[in-house]
Structures are given as structure tokens and as C-alpha cells.
Amino acid sequence: MNTLSTNDHRRDFAGMTYVYPVLSRRAGGVSVGINLNPNNACNWHCVYCQVPDLVRGTAPDIDLGLLERELTAFLSALTPGDYLARHVPEGLRVIQDIAFSGNGEPTSAKGFDRIVERVAACRDAAGLATVPIRLITNGSLVGREEVRRGIARLAAAGGEVWFKVDAGRAEDIERINGVRIEPATVAHRLQTCAQLAPTWVQTCLFAWDGQAPTEEQIDAYLACLDAAGVDRLEGVLLYGVARESMQPEAPRVAALSADTLDACAARIRESGLTVTVSP
């Protein structure tokens, strides 16, 4: 019998195209994932990404009817059914969220705002209106009107955004995320998102060629968050690499010690932000 594990986030666990369950360290229980990028296409290339055969690109056209049927059926199996008892370790059998995550940038899907609306409707129809809907995003497409509408609809449904910020210098962003972006642009996008919905910053810290992030790099990261407006943010979700990268850069990426992550968290807390740590 297959059992969910925090170290195994396979998108095909439930045998569906768009819907998959994971046991999430950061959510603290079962997360029902919505994978809008089954083609493994993303507009970023993060060196720690666990998606195999990752390619540059955007989400394919989404079969919204199929997504609704899969989500409705899966939520039905989770609630009155015995799915949790069969596949989830005791003590973790709780649905913590429905999350737009998956194998690429979810906001690249056409009609993202309509997708959010339909997912919220499926959740409510399943009697799970109190379960939050989360968007896990690199924030690169918040300039699009339909993405901003989708984020606003997410907020109206009681949801929140986990917005990726891994570094605060252009050269570090390029090295880690595979895109050339100025920190001021990241800060502006983060600020825009936080004005639309409750927004957490999601940050992955790791050793690169055996070297932990330097004081200068942490200072630049904090300056980026400060430019976005610390008072607008819910806090920081700080995490390490618990699963092996599937990218060519994998040999250069290694987990930091729990003590090092905790020290970085302490630095971030000095700025007034709430920080949670997932080694």
C-alpha cells in the first residue's frame, strides 16, 4: 500500500492529470495539489527543483472540466472516504490546504482567474470551505490582469499566496532561479501581490558548492523584503532542501544544518517578520 511521505511528492500518486496529494512539511499535513503544468514547463529554472525533465515554457491549455471532475472525486474520497486512513500516517490525517503548485509556474495557465473560481467552488461543494486555498508562485506574472484577478479571488475565498524569494541580488537570483531580474522588480511584484491577498514569502536556503549564504547575501535578501514593505507581509516560510534536486546543478546543492537555518531565521526575525523553519 502506498503511503504519503514528506520526501515523496510524486504528481502521479493518485493517478490523475491535475490533482495529487502530498504530505507537506510546511503545511503540516495533507496538501491537495493542483498541477497546472503537467508538461513540466516553467518560466524559471531553480537549481533545487525536484521536477524531472524540467523545460522552459508555460502551462498547456487546461481541461477545466477534467480538473473539476478530478478534484471533486478526490475530495469526496478524502472526506467521507477512507483515503486518509489508507495512505497517510496516523497523526497527520488532516487536510491542511488545496495548493496551486505542481511542476511549473501555475499562474502561466490561461484563464487562471477562472481556474481559481472553479477550484474554490469544488472545495465549497465538498463541505471544506474552511480549508485554505494557497498559490505557490514565483510571482513573475503578477503584471497580468487575469493573474491579479485570480489572486484577488483567492483572497476572497479565504486563501493566501506563498511567494518565492530566494535571494536579493540580481546575480544570486540568476544563479538560483535561472532568470535575470533586478531586486527592485522582485520587490514591486511582491508588494503588488501582498496588496491583493495575504502573502507569505517562501525562501529556500541551501549550501552552494559547500558554501552557506553569506552575510552580504542575507542583507541583500532582507533589503528586498524591506523594499516590498515588511508590514504588508504575513511572514517568511524558510526551508531547506529535503528532497534531491533533479536539475543538472544538483551536485552543487546541499542541505544546510538545522543550526545554520535557525541562525538565518533569527536574522530575518530581527526585521520584524514572523518566520517558520522547515529543515
PDB file of C-alpha atoms in Angstrom:
ATOM      1  CA  MET A   1       0.000   0.000   0.000  1.00  0.00           C
ATOM      2  CA  ASN A   2       1.390   3.411  -0.978  1.00  0.00           C
ATOM      3  CA  THR A   3       1.831   5.820   1.928  1.00  0.00           C
ATOM      4  CA  LEU A   4       2.387   9.539   1.556  1.00  0.00           C
ATOM      5  CA  SER A   5       5.755  10.836   2.733  1.00  0.00           C
ATOM      6  CA  THR A   6       7.284  14.301   3.090  1.00  0.00           C
ATOM      7  CA  ASN A   7      10.175  13.017   0.968  1.00  0.00           C
ATOM      8  CA  ASP A   8       7.984  11.859  -1.939  1.00  0.00           C
ATOM      9  CA  HIS A   9       5.886  14.441  -3.775  1.00  0.00           C
ATOM     10  CA  ARG A  10       5.121  12.450  -6.921  1.00  0.00           C
ATOM     11  CA  ARG A  11       2.460  14.177  -9.031  1.00  0.00           C
ATOM     12  CA  ASP A  12       1.091  10.824 -10.234  1.00  0.00           C
ATOM     13  CA  PHE A  13       0.490   9.393  -6.731  1.00  0.00           C
ATOM     14  CA  ALA A  14      -3.296   9.346  -7.232  1.00  0.00           C
ATOM     15  CA  GLY A  15      -3.175   8.580 -10.959  1.00  0.00           C
ATOM     16  CA  MET A  16      -4.742  11.868 -12.074  1.00  0.00           C
ATOM     17  CA  THR A  17      -3.695  14.586 -14.506  1.00  0.00           C
ATOM     18  CA  TYR A  18      -4.111  17.689 -12.379  1.00  0.00           C
ATOM     19  CA  VAL A  19      -4.782  16.612  -8.787  1.00  0.00           C
ATOM     20  CA  TYR A  20      -2.270  14.952  -6.470  1.00  0.00           C
ATOM     21  CA  PRO A  21      -1.831  14.629  -2.695  1.00  0.00           C
ATOM     22  CA  VAL A  22       1.368  15.316  -0.788  1.00  0.00           C
ATOM     23  CA  LEU A  23       2.393  15.252   2.837  1.00  0.00           C
ATOM     24  CA  SER A  24       3.672  18.797   3.228  1.00  0.00           C
ATOM     25  CA  ARG A  25       6.315  19.822   5.774  1.00  0.00           C
ATOM     26  CA  ARG A  26       5.341  23.477   5.552  1.00  0.00           C
ATOM     27  CA  ALA A  27       1.575  22.930   5.587  1.00  0.00           C
ATOM     28  CA  GLY A  28       1.881  20.370   8.388  1.00  0.00           C
ATOM     29  CA  GLY A  29      -0.353  17.666   6.937  1.00  0.00           C
ATOM     30  CA  VAL A  30      -2.032  16.631   3.688  1.00  0.00           C
ATOM     31  CA  SER A  31      -1.937  19.164   0.885  1.00  0.00           C
ATOM     32  CA  VAL A  32      -4.172  18.572  -2.130  1.00  0.00           C
ATOM     33  CA  GLY A  33      -2.045  19.764  -5.021  1.00  0.00           C
ATOM     34  CA  ILE A  34      -3.306  21.277  -8.258  1.00  0.00           C
ATOM     35  CA  ASN A  35      -0.718  20.763 -11.001  1.00  0.00           C
ATOM     36  CA  LEU A  36      -1.435  23.138 -13.869  1.00  0.00           C
ATOM     37  CA  ASN A  37       1.910  22.265 -15.509  1.00  0.00           C
ATOM     38  CA  PRO A  38       1.720  18.537 -16.288  1.00  0.00           C
ATOM     39  CA  ASN A  39       4.044  19.293 -19.231  1.00  0.00           C
ATOM     40  CA  ASN A  40       6.887  20.027 -16.731  1.00  0.00           C
ATOM     41  CA  ALA A  41       7.236  23.526 -18.166  1.00  0.00           C
ATOM     42  CA  CYS A  42       8.221  26.545 -16.111  1.00  0.00           C
ATOM     43  CA  ASN A  43       9.430  30.043 -16.929  1.00  0.00           C
ATOM     44  CA  TRP A  44      12.101  29.704 -14.199  1.00  0.00           C
ATOM     45  CA  HIS A  45      14.814  27.118 -13.660  1.00  0.00           C
ATOM     46  CA  CYS A  46      15.515  26.773  -9.935  1.00  0.00           C
ATOM     47  CA  VAL A  47      18.615  24.753  -9.167  1.00  0.00           C
ATOM     48  CA  TYR A  48      16.930  22.894  -6.281  1.00  0.00           C
ATOM     49  CA  CYS A  49      13.782  21.959  -8.241  1.00  0.00           C
ATOM     50  CA  GLN A  50      12.642  18.343  -7.852  1.00  0.00           C
ATOM     51  CA  VAL A  51      10.739  18.238 -11.161  1.00  0.00           C
ATOM     52  CA  PRO A  52      12.351  15.756 -13.590  1.00  0.00           C
ATOM     53  CA  ASP A  53      12.776  16.716 -17.253  1.00  0.00           C
ATOM     54  CA  LEU A  54      12.021  20.363 -16.479  1.00  0.00           C
ATOM     55  CA  VAL A  55      11.755  22.546 -19.594  1.00  0.00           C
ATOM     56  CA  ARG A  56      11.333  26.257 -20.181  1.00  0.00           C
ATOM     57  CA  GLY A  57       7.802  27.215 -21.081  1.00  0.00           C
ATOM     58  CA  THR A  58       4.286  27.790 -19.819  1.00  0.00           C
ATOM     59  CA  ALA A  59       1.328  25.707 -18.735  1.00  0.00           C
ATOM     60  CA  PRO A  60      -0.619  23.942 -21.508  1.00  0.00           C
ATOM     61  CA  ASP A  61      -4.300  24.584 -22.140  1.00  0.00           C
ATOM     62  CA  ILE A  62      -6.181  23.326 -19.100  1.00  0.00           C
ATOM     63  CA  ASP A  63      -9.120  20.929 -19.425  1.00  0.00           C
ATOM     64  CA  LEU A  64     -11.188  22.683 -16.788  1.00  0.00           C
ATOM     65  CA  GLY A  65     -13.915  20.043 -16.859  1.00  0.00           C
ATOM     66  CA  LEU A  66     -11.388  17.278 -16.153  1.00  0.00           C
ATOM     67  CA  LEU A  67      -9.811  19.322 -13.373  1.00  0.00           C
ATOM     68  CA  GLU A  68     -13.206  19.803 -11.730  1.00  0.00           C
ATOM     69  CA  ARG A  69     -14.072  16.104 -12.009  1.00  0.00           C
ATOM     70  CA  GLU A  70     -10.727  15.021 -10.568  1.00  0.00           C
ATOM     71  CA  LEU A  71     -10.876  17.476  -7.687  1.00  0.00           C
ATOM     72  CA  THR A  72     -14.494  16.681  -6.849  1.00  0.00           C
ATOM     73  CA  ALA A  73     -13.821  12.931  -6.859  1.00  0.00           C
ATOM     74  CA  PHE A  74     -10.642  13.235  -4.834  1.00  0.00           C
ATOM     75  CA  LEU A  75     -12.146  15.498  -2.181  1.00  0.00           C
ATOM     76  CA  SER A  76     -15.012  13.036  -1.865  1.00  0.00           C
ATOM     77  CA  ALA A  77     -12.504  10.222  -1.266  1.00  0.00           C
ATOM     78  CA  LEU A  78     -10.738  12.302   1.379  1.00  0.00           C
ATOM     79  CA  THR A  79     -13.755  13.411   3.375  1.00  0.00           C
ATOM     80  CA  PRO A  80     -16.307  10.606   3.845  1.00  0.00           C
ATOM     81  CA  GLY A  81     -13.968   8.033   2.318  1.00  0.00           C
ATOM     82  CA  ASP A  82     -11.059   6.098   3.834  1.00  0.00           C
ATOM     83  CA  TYR A  83      -8.260   7.506   1.675  1.00  0.00           C
ATOM     84  CA  LEU A  84      -6.519   9.239   4.580  1.00  0.00           C
ATOM     85  CA  ALA A  85      -6.606   6.095   6.722  1.00  0.00           C
ATOM     86  CA  ARG A  86      -5.121   4.023   3.897  1.00  0.00           C
ATOM     87  CA  HIS A  87      -2.424   6.401   2.677  1.00  0.00           C
ATOM     88  CA  VAL A  88      -1.500   8.847   5.458  1.00  0.00           C
ATOM     89  CA  PRO A  89       0.410   8.092   8.682  1.00  0.00           C
ATOM     90  CA  GLU A  90      -1.635   8.380  11.865  1.00  0.00           C
ATOM     91  CA  GLY A  91      -1.477  11.833  13.410  1.00  0.00           C
ATOM     92  CA  LEU A  92      -1.213  13.572  10.011  1.00  0.00           C
ATOM     93  CA  ARG A  93      -4.657  12.684   8.640  1.00  0.00           C
ATOM     94  CA  VAL A  94      -5.882  16.238   8.210  1.00  0.00           C
ATOM     95  CA  ILE A  95      -6.423  18.254   5.030  1.00  0.00           C
ATOM     96  CA  GLN A  96      -4.364  21.394   5.520  1.00  0.00           C
ATOM     97  CA  ASP A  97      -4.864  23.087   2.180  1.00  0.00           C
ATOM     98  CA  ILE A  98      -5.563  22.935  -1.528  1.00  0.00           C
ATOM     99  CA  ALA A  99      -2.466  24.278  -3.245  1.00  0.00           C
ATOM    100  CA  PHE A 100      -1.739  25.514  -6.746  1.00  0.00           C
ATOM    101  CA  SER A 101       1.786  24.153  -7.063  1.00  0.00           C
ATOM    102  CA  GLY A 102       2.925  21.308  -9.290  1.00  0.00           C
ATOM    103  CA  ASN A 103       5.571  21.121 -11.984  1.00  0.00           C
ATOM    104  CA  GLY A 104       5.870  24.747 -13.084  1.00  0.00           C
ATOM    105  CA  GLU A 105       4.581  28.267 -12.564  1.00  0.00           C
ATOM    106  CA  PRO A 106       0.788  27.858 -12.080  1.00  0.00           C
ATOM    107  CA  THR A 107      -0.127  31.438 -12.969  1.00  0.00           C
ATOM    108  CA  SER A 108       1.143  30.826 -16.518  1.00  0.00           C
ATOM    109  CA  ALA A 109      -2.065  28.833 -17.185  1.00  0.00           C
ATOM    110  CA  LYS A 110      -4.539  30.644 -19.430  1.00  0.00           C
ATOM    111  CA  GLY A 111      -7.680  31.708 -17.586  1.00  0.00           C
ATOM    112  CA  PHE A 112      -6.008  31.441 -14.193  1.00  0.00           C
ATOM    113  CA  ASP A 113      -8.730  33.566 -12.601  1.00  0.00           C
ATOM    114  CA  ARG A 114     -11.465  31.213 -13.822  1.00  0.00           C
ATOM    115  CA  ILE A 115      -9.487  28.209 -12.596  1.00  0.00           C
ATOM    116  CA  VAL A 116      -9.267  29.698  -9.101  1.00  0.00           C
ATOM    117  CA  GLU A 117     -13.003  30.331  -9.115  1.00  0.00           C
ATOM    118  CA  ARG A 118     -13.799  26.739 -10.099  1.00  0.00           C
ATOM    119  CA  VAL A 119     -11.422  25.219  -7.549  1.00  0.00           C
ATOM    120  CA  ALA A 120     -12.985  27.313  -4.786  1.00  0.00           C
ATOM    121  CA  ALA A 121     -16.435  26.151  -5.881  1.00  0.00           C
ATOM    122  CA  CYS A 122     -15.358  22.477  -5.772  1.00  0.00           C
ATOM    123  CA  ARG A 123     -13.878  22.962  -2.304  1.00  0.00           C
ATOM    124  CA  ASP A 124     -17.062  24.595  -1.001  1.00  0.00           C
ATOM    125  CA  ALA A 125     -19.291  21.918  -2.544  1.00  0.00           C
ATOM    126  CA  ALA A 126     -17.234  19.270  -0.713  1.00  0.00           C
ATOM    127  CA  GLY A 127     -18.009  20.944   2.612  1.00  0.00           C
ATOM    128  CA  LEU A 128     -14.412  22.137   3.029  1.00  0.00           C
ATOM    129  CA  ALA A 129     -14.940  25.889   2.908  1.00  0.00           C
ATOM    130  CA  THR A 130     -12.605  26.397   5.874  1.00  0.00           C
ATOM    131  CA  VAL A 131      -9.695  24.658   4.124  1.00  0.00           C
ATOM    132  CA  PRO A 132      -7.441  27.407   2.706  1.00  0.00           C
ATOM    133  CA  ILE A 133      -6.513  27.567  -0.959  1.00  0.00           C
ATOM    134  CA  ARG A 134      -2.879  28.503  -1.484  1.00  0.00           C
ATOM    135  CA  LEU A 135      -0.998  29.704  -4.521  1.00  0.00           C
ATOM    136  CA  ILE A 136       2.692  28.795  -4.591  1.00  0.00           C
ATOM    137  CA  THR A 137       4.247  31.109  -7.160  1.00  0.00           C
ATOM    138  CA  ASN A 138       7.417  32.802  -8.310  1.00  0.00           C
ATOM    139  CA  GLY A 139       5.351  35.959  -8.749  1.00  0.00           C
ATOM    140  CA  SER A 140       6.738  36.652 -12.208  1.00  0.00           C
ATOM    141  CA  LEU A 141       3.326  37.103 -13.843  1.00  0.00           C
ATOM    142  CA  VAL A 142       1.505  39.382 -11.378  1.00  0.00           C
ATOM    143  CA  GLY A 143       1.652  42.076 -14.040  1.00  0.00           C
ATOM    144  CA  ARG A 144      -1.064  40.203 -15.955  1.00  0.00           C
ATOM    145  CA  GLU A 145      -4.591  41.352 -15.240  1.00  0.00           C
ATOM    146  CA  GLU A 146      -6.060  37.842 -15.148  1.00  0.00           C
ATOM    147  CA  VAL A 147      -3.389  36.742 -12.655  1.00  0.00           C
ATOM    148  CA  ARG A 148      -4.187  39.674 -10.394  1.00  0.00           C
ATOM    149  CA  ARG A 149      -7.897  38.826 -10.666  1.00  0.00           C
ATOM    150  CA  GLY A 150      -7.096  35.229  -9.754  1.00  0.00           C
ATOM    151  CA  ILE A 151      -5.099  36.290  -6.701  1.00  0.00           C
ATOM    152  CA  ALA A 152      -7.925  38.600  -5.609  1.00  0.00           C
ATOM    153  CA  ARG A 153     -10.439  35.749  -5.996  1.00  0.00           C
ATOM    154  CA  LEU A 154      -8.132  33.514  -3.985  1.00  0.00           C
ATOM    155  CA  ALA A 155      -8.169  36.090  -1.197  1.00  0.00           C
ATOM    156  CA  ALA A 156     -11.960  36.398  -1.367  1.00  0.00           C
ATOM    157  CA  ALA A 157     -12.141  32.615  -0.873  1.00  0.00           C
ATOM    158  CA  GLY A 158     -10.021  32.863   2.284  1.00  0.00           C
ATOM    159  CA  GLY A 159      -6.801  31.878   0.561  1.00  0.00           C
ATOM    160  CA  GLU A 160      -3.235  33.123   0.598  1.00  0.00           C
ATOM    161  CA  VAL A 161      -0.104  33.287  -1.535  1.00  0.00           C
ATOM    162  CA  TRP A 162       3.317  31.761  -0.929  1.00  0.00           C
ATOM    163  CA  PHE A 163       5.624  33.985  -2.988  1.00  0.00           C
ATOM    164  CA  LYS A 164       9.107  32.702  -3.841  1.00  0.00           C
ATOM    165  CA  VAL A 165      12.036  34.964  -2.956  1.00  0.00           C
ATOM    166  CA  ASP A 166      15.321  33.096  -2.635  1.00  0.00           C
ATOM    167  CA  ALA A 167      17.821  35.954  -2.931  1.00  0.00           C
ATOM    168  CA  GLY A 168      18.184  39.716  -3.027  1.00  0.00           C
ATOM    169  CA  ARG A 169      20.972  40.313  -5.562  1.00  0.00           C
ATOM    170  CA  ALA A 170      20.490  40.011  -9.320  1.00  0.00           C
ATOM    171  CA  GLU A 171      23.463  37.661  -9.699  1.00  0.00           C
ATOM    172  CA  ASP A 172      22.179  35.361  -6.958  1.00  0.00           C
ATOM    173  CA  ILE A 173      18.649  35.329  -8.371  1.00  0.00           C
ATOM    174  CA  GLU A 174      20.078  34.374 -11.757  1.00  0.00           C
ATOM    175  CA  ARG A 175      22.236  31.620 -10.262  1.00  0.00           C
ATOM    176  CA  ILE A 176      19.465  30.154  -8.097  1.00  0.00           C
ATOM    177  CA  ASN A 177      16.324  30.745 -10.165  1.00  0.00           C
ATOM    178  CA  GLY A 178      17.728  30.885 -13.681  1.00  0.00           C
ATOM    179  CA  VAL A 179      16.291  34.296 -14.540  1.00  0.00           C
ATOM    180  CA  ARG A 180      17.781  37.767 -14.747  1.00  0.00           C
ATOM    181  CA  ILE A 181      15.639  40.047 -12.572  1.00  0.00           C
ATOM    182  CA  GLU A 182      16.539  43.164 -10.671  1.00  0.00           C
ATOM    183  CA  PRO A 183      15.723  43.035  -6.939  1.00  0.00           C
ATOM    184  CA  ALA A 184      13.596  46.176  -7.308  1.00  0.00           C
ATOM    185  CA  THR A 185      11.358  44.270  -9.730  1.00  0.00           C
ATOM    186  CA  VAL A 186      11.020  41.379  -7.298  1.00  0.00           C
ATOM    187  CA  ALA A 187      10.107  43.822  -4.518  1.00  0.00           C
ATOM    188  CA  HIS A 188       7.493  45.532  -6.688  1.00  0.00           C
ATOM    189  CA  ARG A 189       5.883  42.235  -7.669  1.00  0.00           C
ATOM    190  CA  LEU A 190       5.844  41.094  -4.054  1.00  0.00           C
ATOM    191  CA  GLN A 191       4.265  44.366  -2.958  1.00  0.00           C
ATOM    192  CA  THR A 192       1.597  44.072  -5.674  1.00  0.00           C
ATOM    193  CA  CYS A 193       0.762  40.536  -4.602  1.00  0.00           C
ATOM    194  CA  ALA A 194       0.588  41.461  -0.919  1.00  0.00           C
ATOM    195  CA  GLN A 195      -1.892  44.217  -1.729  1.00  0.00           C
ATOM    196  CA  LEU A 196      -4.195  41.642  -3.335  1.00  0.00           C
ATOM    197  CA  ALA A 197      -4.013  38.728  -0.875  1.00  0.00           C
ATOM    198  CA  PRO A 198      -2.349  37.647   2.379  1.00  0.00           C
ATOM    199  CA  THR A 199       1.184  36.842   1.240  1.00  0.00           C
ATOM    200  CA  TRP A 200       3.968  34.786   2.789  1.00  0.00           C
ATOM    201  CA  VAL A 201       7.478  34.865   1.390  1.00  0.00           C
ATOM    202  CA  GLN A 202       8.728  31.365   0.625  1.00  0.00           C
ATOM    203  CA  THR A 203      12.511  31.054   0.750  1.00  0.00           C
ATOM    204  CA  CYS A 204      14.765  28.073   0.087  1.00  0.00           C
ATOM    205  CA  LEU A 205      18.238  28.332   1.605  1.00  0.00           C
ATOM    206  CA  PHE A 206      20.979  25.823   0.841  1.00  0.00           C
ATOM    207  CA  ALA A 207      24.731  25.448   0.533  1.00  0.00           C
ATOM    208  CA  TRP A 208      26.146  26.141  -2.937  1.00  0.00           C
ATOM    209  CA  ASP A 209      29.423  24.346  -3.596  1.00  0.00           C
ATOM    210  CA  GLY A 210      29.590  23.781   0.151  1.00  0.00           C
ATOM    211  CA  GLN A 211      29.202  27.489   0.967  1.00  0.00           C
ATOM    212  CA  ALA A 212      26.280  28.731   3.070  1.00  0.00           C
ATOM    213  CA  PRO A 213      24.680  32.095   2.204  1.00  0.00           C
ATOM    214  CA  THR A 214      26.958  34.955   3.250  1.00  0.00           C
ATOM    215  CA  GLU A 215      26.067  37.878   5.494  1.00  0.00           C
ATOM    216  CA  GLU A 216      26.097  40.124   2.428  1.00  0.00           C
ATOM    217  CA  GLN A 217      23.632  37.850   0.627  1.00  0.00           C
ATOM    218  CA  ILE A 218      21.273  37.744   3.620  1.00  0.00           C
ATOM    219  CA  ASP A 219      21.484  41.548   3.935  1.00  0.00           C
ATOM    220  CA  ALA A 220      20.510  41.934   0.260  1.00  0.00           C
ATOM    221  CA  TYR A 221      17.613  39.498   0.703  1.00  0.00           C
ATOM    222  CA  LEU A 222      16.324  41.462   3.702  1.00  0.00           C
ATOM    223  CA  ALA A 223      16.672  44.733   1.768  1.00  0.00           C
ATOM    224  CA  CYS A 224      14.473  43.271  -0.980  1.00  0.00           C
ATOM    225  CA  LEU A 225      11.741  42.336   1.509  1.00  0.00           C
ATOM    226  CA  ASP A 226      12.033  45.739   3.149  1.00  0.00           C
ATOM    227  CA  ALA A 227      11.547  47.438  -0.226  1.00  0.00           C
ATOM    228  CA  ALA A 228       8.327  45.455  -0.684  1.00  0.00           C
ATOM    229  CA  GLY A 229       7.107  46.581   2.736  1.00  0.00           C
ATOM    230  CA  VAL A 230       7.666  44.240   5.662  1.00  0.00           C
ATOM    231  CA  ASP A 231       4.430  45.406   7.272  1.00  0.00           C
ATOM    232  CA  ARG A 232       2.479  44.138   4.242  1.00  0.00           C
ATOM    233  CA  LEU A 233       3.802  40.571   4.558  1.00  0.00           C
ATOM    234  CA  GLU A 234       2.460  37.722   6.676  1.00  0.00           C
ATOM    235  CA  GLY A 235       5.956  36.394   7.290  1.00  0.00           C
ATOM    236  CA  VAL A 236       8.608  34.096   5.850  1.00  0.00           C
ATOM    237  CA  LEU A 237       8.433  30.339   5.255  1.00  0.00           C
ATOM    238  CA  LEU A 238      12.079  29.359   5.414  1.00  0.00           C
ATOM    239  CA  TYR A 239      13.006  25.866   4.298  1.00  0.00           C
ATOM    240  CA  GLY A 240      15.944  23.735   3.307  1.00  0.00           C
ATOM    241  CA  VAL A 241      16.412  21.051   0.660  1.00  0.00           C
ATOM    242  CA  ALA A 242      14.852  17.835   1.951  1.00  0.00           C
ATOM    243  CA  ARG A 243      14.456  16.171  -1.456  1.00  0.00           C
ATOM    244  CA  GLU A 244      17.135  15.748  -4.106  1.00  0.00           C
ATOM    245  CA  SER A 245      17.235  18.248  -6.949  1.00  0.00           C
ATOM    246  CA  MET A 246      16.512  16.797 -10.386  1.00  0.00           C
ATOM    247  CA  GLN A 247      18.397  19.570 -12.203  1.00  0.00           C
ATOM    248  CA  PRO A 248      21.907  19.483 -13.704  1.00  0.00           C
ATOM    249  CA  GLU A 249      23.119  21.725 -10.872  1.00  0.00           C
ATOM    250  CA  ALA A 250      22.144  19.132  -8.229  1.00  0.00           C
ATOM    251  CA  PRO A 251      25.752  18.212  -7.285  1.00  0.00           C
ATOM    252  CA  ARG A 252      26.344  21.846  -6.276  1.00  0.00           C
ATOM    253  CA  VAL A 253      23.282  21.988  -3.982  1.00  0.00           C
ATOM    254  CA  ALA A 254      23.377  20.651  -0.416  1.00  0.00           C
ATOM    255  CA  ALA A 255      21.256  20.994   2.698  1.00  0.00           C
ATOM    256  CA  LEU A 256      22.255  23.439   5.415  1.00  0.00           C
ATOM    257  CA  SER A 257      22.428  22.300   9.006  1.00  0.00           C
ATOM    258  CA  ALA A 258      19.430  22.998  11.221  1.00  0.00           C
ATOM    259  CA  ASP A 259      21.601  25.385  13.258  1.00  0.00           C
ATOM    260  CA  THR A 260      22.514  27.409  10.166  1.00  0.00           C
ATOM    261  CA  LEU A 261      18.868  27.651   9.091  1.00  0.00           C
ATOM    262  CA  ASP A 262      17.900  28.730  12.594  1.00  0.00           C
ATOM    263  CA  ALA A 263      20.603  31.418  12.563  1.00  0.00           C
ATOM    264  CA  CYS A 264      19.278  32.752   9.247  1.00  0.00           C
ATOM    265  CA  ALA A 265      15.753  32.721  10.666  1.00  0.00           C
ATOM    266  CA  ALA A 266      16.938  34.762  13.649  1.00  0.00           C
ATOM    267  CA  ARG A 267      18.388  37.380  11.274  1.00  0.00           C
ATOM    268  CA  ILE A 268      15.092  37.611   9.416  1.00  0.00           C
ATOM    269  CA  ARG A 269      13.103  37.924  12.646  1.00  0.00           C
ATOM    270  CA  GLU A 270      15.178  40.979  13.529  1.00  0.00           C
ATOM    271  CA  SER A 271      13.380  42.784  10.686  1.00  0.00           C
ATOM    272  CA  GLY A 272      10.062  42.219  12.486  1.00  0.00           C
ATOM    273  CA  LEU A 273       8.867  39.329  10.320  1.00  0.00           C
ATOM    274  CA  THR A 274       7.343  36.091  11.579  1.00  0.00           C
ATOM    275  CA  VAL A 275       9.481  33.148  10.427  1.00  0.00           C
ATOM    276  CA  THR A 276       8.717  29.438  10.346  1.00  0.00           C
ATOM    277  CA  VAL A 277      11.535  26.980   9.612  1.00  0.00           C
ATOM    278  CA  SER A 278      11.275  23.626   7.809  1.00  0.00           C
ATOM    279  CA  PRO A 279      14.749  21.984   7.633  1.00  0.00           C
TER     280      PRO A 279
END
